[in-house]
Amino acid sequence: MTHPFLDLPPLTAARFAAIEDRVARLLGTRQDVVIMQGEALLPLEGAIRATAGPGTTALNVITGPYGQAFGDWLRDCGATVHDLSVPFHTAVSAEQIRKAFAEHPGIDFVSLVHAEAATGNTNPVAEIGEVVREHGALFYLDAVASVGAEPVLPDAWGVDLCVIGAQKAMGGPAGVSAVSVSERAWARMAANPQAPRRSYLSLLDWKERWVDGGRKALLHAPAQLEMLALEACVERIEAEGLETVMARHRSAASATRAGALALGGGLEPYVHDAAEAAPVATTLRAPSGVAASDLVARALATDPALPLAAGGGALAREMIRVNHYGPDAAPGTIQAALAALGAALAEQGLPVDPDAARRAAEQAWH
């Protein structure tokens, strides 16, 4: 038996390197870009463990659940961690970052999530990057959800470690991810005796055996199908145009927010300020007395393919997520999601206006 997925020639080092170069162009970066052979949690954890240790003083910004995980990893590395938590319905400001540096002048590492798909907020990385640069700290950014939905510019923003994944706004595979690494970050890793080596988590292994070797020989057999899917994903973005892809996500967010407000039934945007709402996903607050998880279950009963989910953990009772990313950043998908939510609210006896929601979403789509 033959199969096109099973009978492919091995992925060459040259093609692997070419895919890395295309990802680097997507990020507008001259930094080294390493494609990691696993979901984005691999480089997210690997980058922290490579650069943090007992001598590190970290400012860990928490605007959602991933920021909480980064703090745990930093503490596990022995770092001194100062958490800066803001309510999940808002974003952190550059002024709050500046104040944290004033209160803790020893900070030499800053970890931040760009867009939190889990909570629907996005943070002003360009402004924050200016503050981080002023203080000379290493800047670590989780841009997994934001890449493809809004600008991600590691060089312009002074980001030393920028981790991306393809499975959200890029509309690609989940099984591979990438990290751009500045020279400062490589130097920090090399000086860190705790940095993983001879490990799947090790970025230094990729640096010494792949980057420094001229990208001639891969460390191990690559995840071939995922790499080819990533190549196709980047090719599709290049063909459509990155600006066009990002514009679709902005329009999807605007249409969802406007449609939900017009729908009624007690739905409200979870992120109060539209300027702080992420283009990758819109979060909504369920009406009082109605569990978000129940509404989502009723909506999905009509169409399980709709990009709807309840919030995670404690947020499952109050938060609805409309994950309008990748191919779901489309007018028809938004209209279908709003219609299903309207039907679920009506089943609860709540007054809704589906026609008003449809019109508002149409008018908000730019």
mmCIF file of C-alpha atoms in Angstrom:
data_model
loop_
_atom_site.group_PDB
_atom_site.id
_atom_site.type_symbol
_atom_site.label_atom_id
_atom_site.label_comp_id
_atom_site.label_asym_id
_atom_site.label_seq_id
_atom_site.Cartn_x
_atom_site.Cartn_y
_atom_site.Cartn_z
ATOM 1 C CA MET A 1 0.000 0.000 0.000
ATOM 2 C CA THR A 2 1.268 3.474 -0.840
ATOM 3 C CA HIS A 3 0.128 6.802 0.530
ATOM 4 C CA PRO A 4 1.277 10.332 -0.350
ATOM 5 C CA PHE A 5 1.825 11.127 3.339
ATOM 6 C CA LEU A 6 3.841 7.991 3.983
ATOM 7 C CA ASP A 7 6.051 7.742 0.918
ATOM 8 C CA LEU A 8 7.701 11.152 0.876
ATOM 9 C CA PRO A 9 11.445 11.569 0.401
ATOM 10 C CA PRO A 10 13.207 12.707 3.597
ATOM 11 C CA LEU A 11 13.089 16.425 4.356
ATOM 12 C CA THR A 12 16.526 17.834 3.610
ATOM 13 C CA ALA A 13 18.457 20.234 5.822
ATOM 14 C CA ALA A 14 18.370 22.770 2.993
ATOM 15 C CA ARG A 15 14.585 22.709 2.809
ATOM 16 C CA PHE A 16 14.315 22.899 6.613
ATOM 17 C CA ALA A 17 16.558 25.980 6.571
ATOM 18 C CA ALA A 18 14.516 27.523 3.755
ATOM 19 C CA ILE A 19 11.344 27.172 5.830
ATOM 20 C CA GLU A 20 13.105 28.872 8.746
ATOM 21 C CA ASP A 21 14.066 31.732 6.410
ATOM 22 C CA ARG A 22 10.437 32.178 5.346
ATOM 23 C CA VAL A 23 9.329 32.316 8.975
ATOM 24 C CA ALA A 24 12.031 34.913 9.660
ATOM 25 C CA ARG A 25 10.698 37.040 6.785
ATOM 26 C CA LEU A 26 7.195 36.734 8.221
ATOM 27 C CA LEU A 27 8.542 38.221 11.474
ATOM 28 C CA GLY A 28 10.696 40.814 9.724
ATOM 29 C CA THR A 29 13.650 39.652 11.801
ATOM 30 C CA ARG A 30 17.378 39.253 11.198
ATOM 31 C CA GLN A 31 17.701 37.206 14.361
ATOM 32 C CA ASP A 32 18.304 33.472 14.211
ATOM 33 C CA VAL A 33 15.011 31.605 13.847
ATOM 34 C CA VAL A 34 14.875 28.002 15.041
ATOM 35 C CA ILE A 35 11.900 25.823 14.191
ATOM 36 C CA MET A 36 11.257 23.489 17.117
ATOM 37 C CA GLN A 37 9.844 20.041 16.539
ATOM 38 C CA GLY A 38 6.856 20.258 18.848
ATOM 39 C CA GLU A 39 3.916 22.418 19.909
ATOM 40 C CA ALA A 40 4.743 25.939 21.100
ATOM 41 C CA LEU A 41 5.014 24.905 24.753
ATOM 42 C CA LEU A 42 8.369 23.356 23.764
ATOM 43 C CA PRO A 43 10.173 26.631 22.877
ATOM 44 C CA LEU A 44 8.183 28.572 25.478
ATOM 45 C CA GLU A 45 9.573 26.411 28.264
ATOM 46 C CA GLY A 46 12.908 25.789 26.565
ATOM 47 C CA ALA A 47 13.637 29.519 26.180
ATOM 48 C CA ILE A 48 12.949 30.221 29.861
ATOM 49 C CA ARG A 49 15.017 27.289 31.094
ATOM 50 C CA ALA A 50 17.855 28.302 28.772
ATOM 51 C CA THR A 51 18.089 31.902 29.957
ATOM 52 C CA ALA A 52 16.890 31.908 33.589
ATOM 53 C CA GLY A 53 18.629 30.685 36.712
ATOM 54 C CA PRO A 54 19.314 31.518 40.370
ATOM 55 C CA GLY A 55 20.892 34.844 39.406
ATOM 56 C CA THR A 56 17.901 35.988 37.349
ATOM 57 C CA THR A 57 15.472 38.636 38.591
ATOM 58 C CA ALA A 58 12.368 38.399 36.446
ATOM 59 C CA LEU A 59 9.341 40.581 35.909
ATOM 60 C CA ASN A 60 6.570 38.192 34.885
ATOM 61 C CA VAL A 61 3.487 39.894 33.467
ATOM 62 C CA ILE A 62 0.239 38.008 33.997
ATOM 63 C CA THR A 63 -2.699 38.926 31.770
ATOM 64 C CA GLY A 64 -3.989 35.357 31.460
ATOM 65 C CA PRO A 65 -3.190 31.719 32.215
ATOM 66 C CA TYR A 66 0.013 31.483 30.171
ATOM 67 C CA GLY A 67 1.645 34.254 32.155
ATOM 68 C CA GLN A 68 0.951 32.243 35.275
ATOM 69 C CA ALA A 69 2.737 29.221 33.763
ATOM 70 C CA PHE A 70 5.795 31.308 32.889
ATOM 71 C CA GLY A 71 6.118 32.388 36.520
ATOM 72 C CA ASP A 72 6.084 28.754 37.616
ATOM 73 C CA TRP A 73 8.870 27.852 35.169
ATOM 74 C CA LEU A 74 10.961 30.847 36.226
ATOM 75 C CA ARG A 75 10.677 29.941 39.899
ATOM 76 C CA ASP A 76 11.513 26.341 39.096
ATOM 77 C CA CYS A 77 14.732 27.616 37.500
ATOM 78 C CA GLY A 78 15.613 29.404 40.729
ATOM 79 C CA ALA A 79 14.885 32.913 39.503
ATOM 80 C CA THR A 80 13.579 35.664 41.740
ATOM 81 C CA VAL A 81 10.188 36.480 40.240
ATOM 82 C CA HIS A 82 8.117 39.625 40.599
ATOM 83 C CA ASP A 83 4.639 39.021 39.195
ATOM 84 C CA LEU A 84 2.724 41.929 37.686
ATOM 85 C CA SER A 85 -0.900 40.815 37.457
ATOM 86 C CA VAL A 86 -3.661 42.811 35.813
ATOM 87 C CA PRO A 87 -7.350 41.882 35.517
ATOM 88 C CA PHE A 88 -7.945 39.516 32.602
ATOM 89 C CA HIS A 89 -10.461 41.922 31.056
ATOM 90 C CA THR A 90 -7.758 44.494 30.395
ATOM 91 C CA ALA A 91 -4.153 44.882 29.176
ATOM 92 C CA VAL A 92 -0.946 45.829 30.928
ATOM 93 C CA SER A 93 0.474 49.293 30.199
ATOM 94 C CA ALA A 94 4.011 50.459 29.562
ATOM 95 C CA GLU A 95 3.674 52.734 32.577
ATOM 96 C CA GLN A 96 2.963 49.739 34.806
ATOM 97 C CA ILE A 97 6.116 48.088 33.454
ATOM 98 C CA ARG A 98 8.107 51.251 34.125
ATOM 99 C CA LYS A 99 6.802 51.377 37.694
ATOM 100 C CA ALA A 100 7.784 47.743 38.247
ATOM 101 C CA PHE A 101 11.361 48.522 37.163
ATOM 102 C CA ALA A 102 11.436 51.467 39.586
ATOM 103 C CA GLU A 103 10.271 49.231 42.431
ATOM 104 C CA HIS A 104 12.653 46.381 41.544
ATOM 105 C CA PRO A 105 15.732 47.868 39.819
ATOM 106 C CA GLY A 106 17.449 44.472 39.626
ATOM 107 C CA ILE A 107 15.035 43.138 36.984
ATOM 108 C CA ASP A 108 17.000 41.639 34.076
ATOM 109 C CA PHE A 109 14.331 39.475 32.432
ATOM 110 C CA VAL A 110 10.776 40.338 31.342
ATOM 111 C CA SER A 111 8.235 37.719 30.252
ATOM 112 C CA LEU A 112 5.032 38.753 28.514
ATOM 113 C CA VAL A 113 2.235 37.254 26.448
ATOM 114 C CA HIS A 114 1.388 39.393 23.426
ATOM 115 C CA ALA A 115 -2.207 38.249 22.864
ATOM 116 C CA GLU A 116 -4.008 35.935 25.263
ATOM 117 C CA ALA A 117 -6.441 33.920 23.180
ATOM 118 C CA ALA A 118 -7.693 32.413 26.442
ATOM 119 C CA THR A 119 -8.849 35.774 27.788
ATOM 120 C CA GLY A 120 -9.157 37.862 24.623
ATOM 121 C CA ASN A 121 -6.786 40.694 25.507
ATOM 122 C CA THR A 122 -3.675 41.978 23.741
ATOM 123 C CA ASN A 123 -0.780 43.958 25.171
ATOM 124 C CA PRO A 124 1.056 47.006 23.692
ATOM 125 C CA VAL A 125 4.369 45.250 23.043
ATOM 126 C CA ALA A 126 5.991 48.096 21.086
ATOM 127 C CA GLU A 127 5.567 50.525 23.989
ATOM 128 C CA ILE A 128 6.581 47.937 26.575
ATOM 129 C CA GLY A 129 9.644 47.041 24.526
ATOM 130 C CA GLU A 130 10.881 50.637 24.746
ATOM 131 C CA VAL A 131 10.770 50.481 28.545
ATOM 132 C CA VAL A 132 12.493 47.089 28.650
ATOM 133 C CA ARG A 133 15.278 48.351 26.354
ATOM 134 C CA GLU A 134 15.831 51.400 28.564
ATOM 135 C CA HIS A 135 16.635 49.070 31.455
ATOM 136 C CA GLY A 136 18.680 46.548 29.473
ATOM 137 C CA ALA A 137 16.576 43.539 30.462
ATOM 138 C CA LEU A 138 16.129 40.461 28.289
ATOM 139 C CA PHE A 139 12.681 40.495 26.688
ATOM 140 C CA TYR A 140 10.793 37.186 26.251
ATOM 141 C CA LEU A 141 7.531 37.275 24.290
ATOM 142 C CA ASP A 142 4.837 34.677 23.686
ATOM 143 C CA ALA A 143 3.425 35.628 20.275
ATOM 144 C CA VAL A 144 1.823 32.244 19.597
ATOM 145 C CA ALA A 145 -1.702 33.618 19.303
ATOM 146 C CA SER A 146 -0.890 37.035 17.881
ATOM 147 C CA VAL A 147 1.267 36.136 14.864
ATOM 148 C CA GLY A 148 -0.854 36.442 11.748
ATOM 149 C CA ALA A 149 -3.575 38.396 13.548
ATOM 150 C CA GLU A 150 -1.578 41.515 14.384
ATOM 151 C CA PRO A 151 1.982 42.761 13.816
ATOM 152 C CA VAL A 152 4.767 40.788 15.490
ATOM 153 C CA LEU A 153 8.112 42.591 15.048
ATOM 154 C CA PRO A 154 10.873 41.225 17.290
ATOM 155 C CA ASP A 155 13.642 43.450 15.927
ATOM 156 C CA ALA A 156 11.677 46.698 15.981
ATOM 157 C CA TRP A 157 10.353 45.997 19.471
ATOM 158 C CA GLY A 158 13.613 44.781 21.008
ATOM 159 C CA VAL A 159 12.339 41.268 21.692
ATOM 160 C CA ASP A 160 15.147 38.821 22.476
ATOM 161 C CA LEU A 161 13.089 35.622 22.490
ATOM 162 C CA CYS A 162 9.923 35.600 20.391
ATOM 163 C CA VAL A 163 7.988 32.331 20.334
ATOM 164 C CA ILE A 164 5.329 31.673 17.697
ATOM 165 C CA GLY A 165 3.037 28.823 16.771
ATOM 166 C CA ALA A 166 1.187 28.249 13.529
ATOM 167 C CA GLN A 167 -2.039 26.730 14.819
ATOM 168 C CA LYS A 168 -4.021 29.904 15.473
ATOM 169 C CA ALA A 169 -4.088 32.993 13.241
ATOM 170 C CA MET A 170 -1.574 31.522 10.809
ATOM 171 C CA GLY A 171 -4.032 28.702 10.099
ATOM 172 C CA GLY A 172 -1.303 26.069 10.159
ATOM 173 C CA PRO A 173 -0.188 22.975 12.074
ATOM 174 C CA ALA A 174 0.125 22.641 15.845
ATOM 175 C CA GLY A 175 2.997 20.160 15.815
ATOM 176 C CA VAL A 176 5.836 22.588 15.091
ATOM 177 C CA SER A 177 6.699 26.043 16.435
ATOM 178 C CA ALA A 178 9.485 28.581 16.169
ATOM 179 C CA VAL A 179 11.524 31.016 18.230
ATOM 180 C CA SER A 180 13.602 33.970 17.123
ATOM 181 C CA VAL A 181 16.705 34.435 19.276
ATOM 182 C CA SER A 182 18.811 37.581 19.606
ATOM 183 C CA GLU A 183 22.584 37.554 20.083
ATOM 184 C CA ARG A 184 22.017 38.770 23.644
ATOM 185 C CA ALA A 185 19.774 35.800 24.340
ATOM 186 C CA TRP A 186 22.300 33.328 22.907
ATOM 187 C CA ALA A 187 24.984 34.886 25.126
ATOM 188 C CA ARG A 188 22.731 34.601 28.192
ATOM 189 C CA MET A 189 22.167 30.913 27.433
ATOM 190 C CA ALA A 190 25.862 30.221 26.935
ATOM 191 C CA ALA A 191 26.622 31.791 30.313
ATOM 192 C CA ASN A 192 23.875 29.852 32.097
ATOM 193 C CA PRO A 193 25.214 26.603 33.608
ATOM 194 C CA GLN A 194 21.617 25.408 34.060
ATOM 195 C CA ALA A 195 20.661 25.788 30.400
ATOM 196 C CA PRO A 196 19.446 22.410 29.081
ATOM 197 C CA ARG A 197 21.903 20.526 26.888
ATOM 198 C CA ARG A 198 21.541 17.205 25.110
ATOM 199 C CA SER A 199 17.830 17.656 25.708
ATOM 200 C CA TYR A 200 14.701 18.070 23.609
ATOM 201 C CA LEU A 201 14.242 21.380 25.455
ATOM 202 C CA SER A 202 17.710 22.608 24.517
ATOM 203 C CA LEU A 203 18.015 25.671 22.336
ATOM 204 C CA LEU A 204 21.781 25.579 22.781
ATOM 205 C CA ASP A 205 21.873 22.212 21.017
ATOM 206 C CA TRP A 206 20.244 23.867 17.994
ATOM 207 C CA LYS A 207 22.633 26.808 18.237
ATOM 208 C CA GLU A 208 25.820 24.745 18.404
ATOM 209 C CA ARG A 209 24.889 21.860 16.132
ATOM 210 C CA TRP A 210 22.583 23.582 13.628
ATOM 211 C CA VAL A 211 23.032 27.371 13.478
ATOM 212 C CA ASP A 212 26.795 27.450 14.094
ATOM 213 C CA GLY A 213 27.245 24.511 11.720
ATOM 214 C CA GLY A 214 25.800 26.512 8.853
ATOM 215 C CA ARG A 215 22.470 24.619 8.986
ATOM 216 C CA LYS A 216 23.935 21.672 7.071
ATOM 217 C CA ALA A 217 22.933 18.740 9.304
ATOM 218 C CA LEU A 218 19.743 18.396 11.357
ATOM 219 C CA LEU A 219 19.924 17.320 14.991
ATOM 220 C CA HIS A 220 17.416 14.525 14.464
ATOM 221 C CA ALA A 221 14.752 13.366 12.049
ATOM 222 C CA PRO A 222 12.344 16.289 11.592
ATOM 223 C CA ALA A 223 8.576 16.134 11.961
ATOM 224 C CA GLN A 224 8.214 15.926 8.214
ATOM 225 C CA LEU A 225 4.460 16.305 7.724
ATOM 226 C CA GLU A 226 4.251 19.192 10.183
ATOM 227 C CA MET A 227 7.190 20.945 8.524
ATOM 228 C CA LEU A 228 5.580 20.620 5.109
ATOM 229 C CA ALA A 229 2.297 21.899 6.561
ATOM 230 C CA LEU A 230 4.130 24.887 8.045
ATOM 231 C CA GLU A 231 5.742 25.582 4.679
ATOM 232 C CA ALA A 232 2.329 25.472 2.985
ATOM 233 C CA CYS A 233 0.852 27.683 5.701
ATOM 234 C CA VAL A 234 3.529 30.377 5.248
ATOM 235 C CA GLU A 235 3.175 30.101 1.470
ATOM 236 C CA ARG A 236 -0.568 30.728 1.779
ATOM 237 C CA ILE A 237 0.031 33.805 3.948
ATOM 238 C CA GLU A 238 2.592 35.112 1.464
ATOM 239 C CA ALA A 239 0.121 34.626 -1.390
ATOM 240 C CA GLU A 240 -2.739 36.375 0.425
ATOM 241 C CA GLY A 241 -0.455 39.009 1.923
ATOM 242 C CA LEU A 242 0.265 39.339 5.618
ATOM 243 C CA GLU A 243 -1.495 42.710 5.816
ATOM 244 C CA THR A 244 -4.619 41.176 4.286
ATOM 245 C CA VAL A 245 -4.532 38.247 6.718
ATOM 246 C CA MET A 246 -4.223 40.610 9.677
ATOM 247 C CA ALA A 247 -7.022 42.803 8.305
ATOM 248 C CA ARG A 248 -9.325 39.760 8.181
ATOM 249 C CA HIS A 249 -8.655 39.079 11.848
ATOM 250 C CA ARG A 250 -9.273 42.701 12.816
ATOM 251 C CA SER A 251 -12.548 42.654 10.912
ATOM 252 C CA ALA A 252 -13.576 39.381 12.515
ATOM 253 C CA ALA A 253 -12.975 40.825 15.971
ATOM 254 C CA SER A 254 -14.865 44.034 15.186
ATOM 255 C CA ALA A 255 -17.797 42.132 13.682
ATOM 256 C CA THR A 256 -18.018 39.711 16.598
ATOM 257 C CA ARG A 257 -17.928 42.454 19.195
ATOM 258 C CA ALA A 258 -20.510 44.601 17.396
ATOM 259 C CA GLY A 259 -22.759 41.624 16.659
ATOM 260 C CA ALA A 260 -22.682 40.386 20.251
ATOM 261 C CA LEU A 261 -23.613 43.814 21.598
ATOM 262 C CA ALA A 262 -26.492 44.109 19.134
ATOM 263 C CA LEU A 263 -27.677 40.556 19.837
ATOM 264 C CA GLY A 264 -28.649 41.368 23.405
ATOM 265 C CA GLY A 265 -29.638 38.650 25.825
ATOM 266 C CA GLY A 266 -27.169 40.002 28.348
ATOM 267 C CA LEU A 267 -24.020 39.234 26.361
ATOM 268 C CA GLU A 268 -21.180 41.714 26.930
ATOM 269 C CA PRO A 269 -17.585 41.928 25.703
ATOM 270 C CA TYR A 270 -15.305 40.426 28.333
ATOM 271 C CA VAL A 271 -12.481 42.839 27.476
ATOM 272 C CA HIS A 272 -13.965 46.238 28.277
ATOM 273 C CA ASP A 273 -11.897 48.426 25.933
ATOM 274 C CA ALA A 274 -12.041 47.468 22.256
ATOM 275 C CA ALA A 275 -8.479 48.803 21.838
ATOM 276 C CA GLU A 276 -7.269 46.141 24.284
ATOM 277 C CA ALA A 277 -9.189 43.290 22.615
ATOM 278 C CA ALA A 278 -7.134 40.763 20.656
ATOM 279 C CA PRO A 279 -7.883 40.307 16.945
ATOM 280 C CA VAL A 280 -7.304 36.556 17.242
ATOM 281 C CA ALA A 281 -10.307 35.780 19.472
ATOM 282 C CA THR A 282 -13.202 37.629 21.081
ATOM 283 C CA THR A 283 -14.272 36.802 24.610
ATOM 284 C CA LEU A 284 -17.794 37.512 25.829
ATOM 285 C CA ARG A 285 -19.252 37.587 29.322
ATOM 286 C CA ALA A 286 -22.314 35.365 29.709
ATOM 287 C CA PRO A 287 -25.472 36.926 31.181
ATOM 288 C CA SER A 288 -25.933 36.730 34.909
ATOM 289 C CA GLY A 289 -27.356 33.440 36.069
ATOM 290 C CA VAL A 290 -26.470 31.541 32.887
ATOM 291 C CA ALA A 291 -23.379 29.357 32.700
ATOM 292 C CA ALA A 292 -21.182 30.116 29.705
ATOM 293 C CA SER A 293 -20.362 26.425 29.327
ATOM 294 C CA ASP A 294 -24.082 25.601 29.010
ATOM 295 C CA LEU A 295 -24.624 28.266 26.350
ATOM 296 C CA VAL A 296 -21.638 27.046 24.368
ATOM 297 C CA ALA A 297 -22.818 23.437 24.593
ATOM 298 C CA ARG A 298 -26.274 24.428 23.287
ATOM 299 C CA ALA A 299 -24.744 26.481 20.464
ATOM 300 C CA LEU A 300 -22.401 23.686 19.428
ATOM 301 C CA ALA A 301 -25.283 21.217 19.383
ATOM 302 C CA THR A 302 -26.494 23.015 16.247
ATOM 303 C CA ASP A 303 -23.069 22.945 14.592
ATOM 304 C CA PRO A 304 -20.085 21.320 16.340
ATOM 305 C CA ALA A 305 -17.689 22.973 13.884
ATOM 306 C CA LEU A 306 -18.380 26.496 15.158
ATOM 307 C CA PRO A 307 -15.286 28.135 16.729
ATOM 308 C CA LEU A 308 -16.921 28.493 20.148
ATOM 309 C CA ALA A 309 -15.563 27.466 23.531
ATOM 310 C CA ALA A 310 -16.175 28.237 27.166
ATOM 311 C CA GLY A 311 -13.415 29.823 29.197
ATOM 312 C CA GLY A 312 -10.936 27.516 30.855
ATOM 313 C CA GLY A 313 -11.029 26.550 34.520
ATOM 314 C CA ALA A 314 -12.819 29.049 36.722
ATOM 315 C CA LEU A 315 -13.735 31.111 33.647
ATOM 316 C CA ALA A 316 -15.977 28.343 32.276
ATOM 317 C CA ARG A 317 -18.972 29.776 34.078
ATOM 318 C CA GLU A 318 -18.696 33.358 32.856
ATOM 319 C CA MET A 319 -16.645 33.467 29.619
ATOM 320 C CA ILE A 320 -17.493 32.518 26.029
ATOM 321 C CA ARG A 321 -14.676 32.477 23.491
ATOM 322 C CA VAL A 322 -15.244 33.048 19.779
ATOM 323 C CA ASN A 323 -12.000 31.750 18.265
ATOM 324 C CA HIS A 324 -12.142 33.534 14.918
ATOM 325 C CA TYR A 325 -8.638 32.744 13.751
ATOM 326 C CA GLY A 326 -7.131 31.267 10.628
ATOM 327 C CA PRO A 327 -9.846 30.200 8.173
ATOM 328 C CA ASP A 328 -12.501 31.083 10.775
ATOM 329 C CA ALA A 329 -11.677 34.783 10.392
ATOM 330 C CA ALA A 330 -14.482 34.994 7.834
ATOM 331 C CA PRO A 331 -17.868 36.786 7.727
ATOM 332 C CA GLY A 332 -19.905 33.599 7.349
ATOM 333 C CA THR A 333 -18.283 31.992 10.381
ATOM 334 C CA ILE A 334 -18.930 35.043 12.546
ATOM 335 C CA GLN A 335 -22.568 35.206 11.458
ATOM 336 C CA ALA A 336 -23.054 31.498 12.163
ATOM 337 C CA ALA A 337 -21.507 31.783 15.621
ATOM 338 C CA LEU A 338 -23.687 34.771 16.517
ATOM 339 C CA ALA A 339 -26.821 33.012 15.260
ATOM 340 C CA ALA A 340 -26.037 29.911 17.329
ATOM 341 C CA LEU A 341 -25.386 31.970 20.454
ATOM 342 C CA GLY A 342 -28.631 33.865 19.849
ATOM 343 C CA ALA A 343 -30.582 30.600 19.609
ATOM 344 C CA ALA A 344 -28.941 29.313 22.802
ATOM 345 C CA LEU A 345 -29.834 32.506 24.663
ATOM 346 C CA ALA A 346 -33.410 32.368 23.372
ATOM 347 C CA GLU A 347 -33.718 28.816 24.728
ATOM 348 C CA GLN A 348 -32.928 30.299 28.124
ATOM 349 C CA GLY A 349 -35.846 32.713 27.730
ATOM 350 C CA LEU A 350 -33.621 35.732 27.172
ATOM 351 C CA PRO A 351 -34.626 38.427 24.659
ATOM 352 C CA VAL A 352 -32.353 38.523 21.599
ATOM 353 C CA ASP A 353 -32.407 40.248 18.232
ATOM 354 C CA PRO A 354 -30.610 38.037 15.684
ATOM 355 C CA ASP A 355 -31.377 40.397 12.804
ATOM 356 C CA ALA A 356 -29.810 43.322 14.625
ATOM 357 C CA ALA A 357 -26.753 41.176 15.368
ATOM 358 C CA ARG A 358 -26.438 40.207 11.703
ATOM 359 C CA ARG A 359 -26.666 43.814 10.542
ATOM 360 C CA ALA A 360 -24.208 45.077 13.131
ATOM 361 C CA ALA A 361 -21.670 42.398 12.215
ATOM 362 C CA GLU A 362 -22.020 43.196 8.521
ATOM 363 C CA GLN A 363 -21.509 46.906 9.119
ATOM 364 C CA ALA A 364 -18.509 46.320 11.401
ATOM 365 C CA TRP A 365 -16.683 44.095 8.879
ATOM 366 C CA HIS A 366 -14.205 46.452 7.281
#
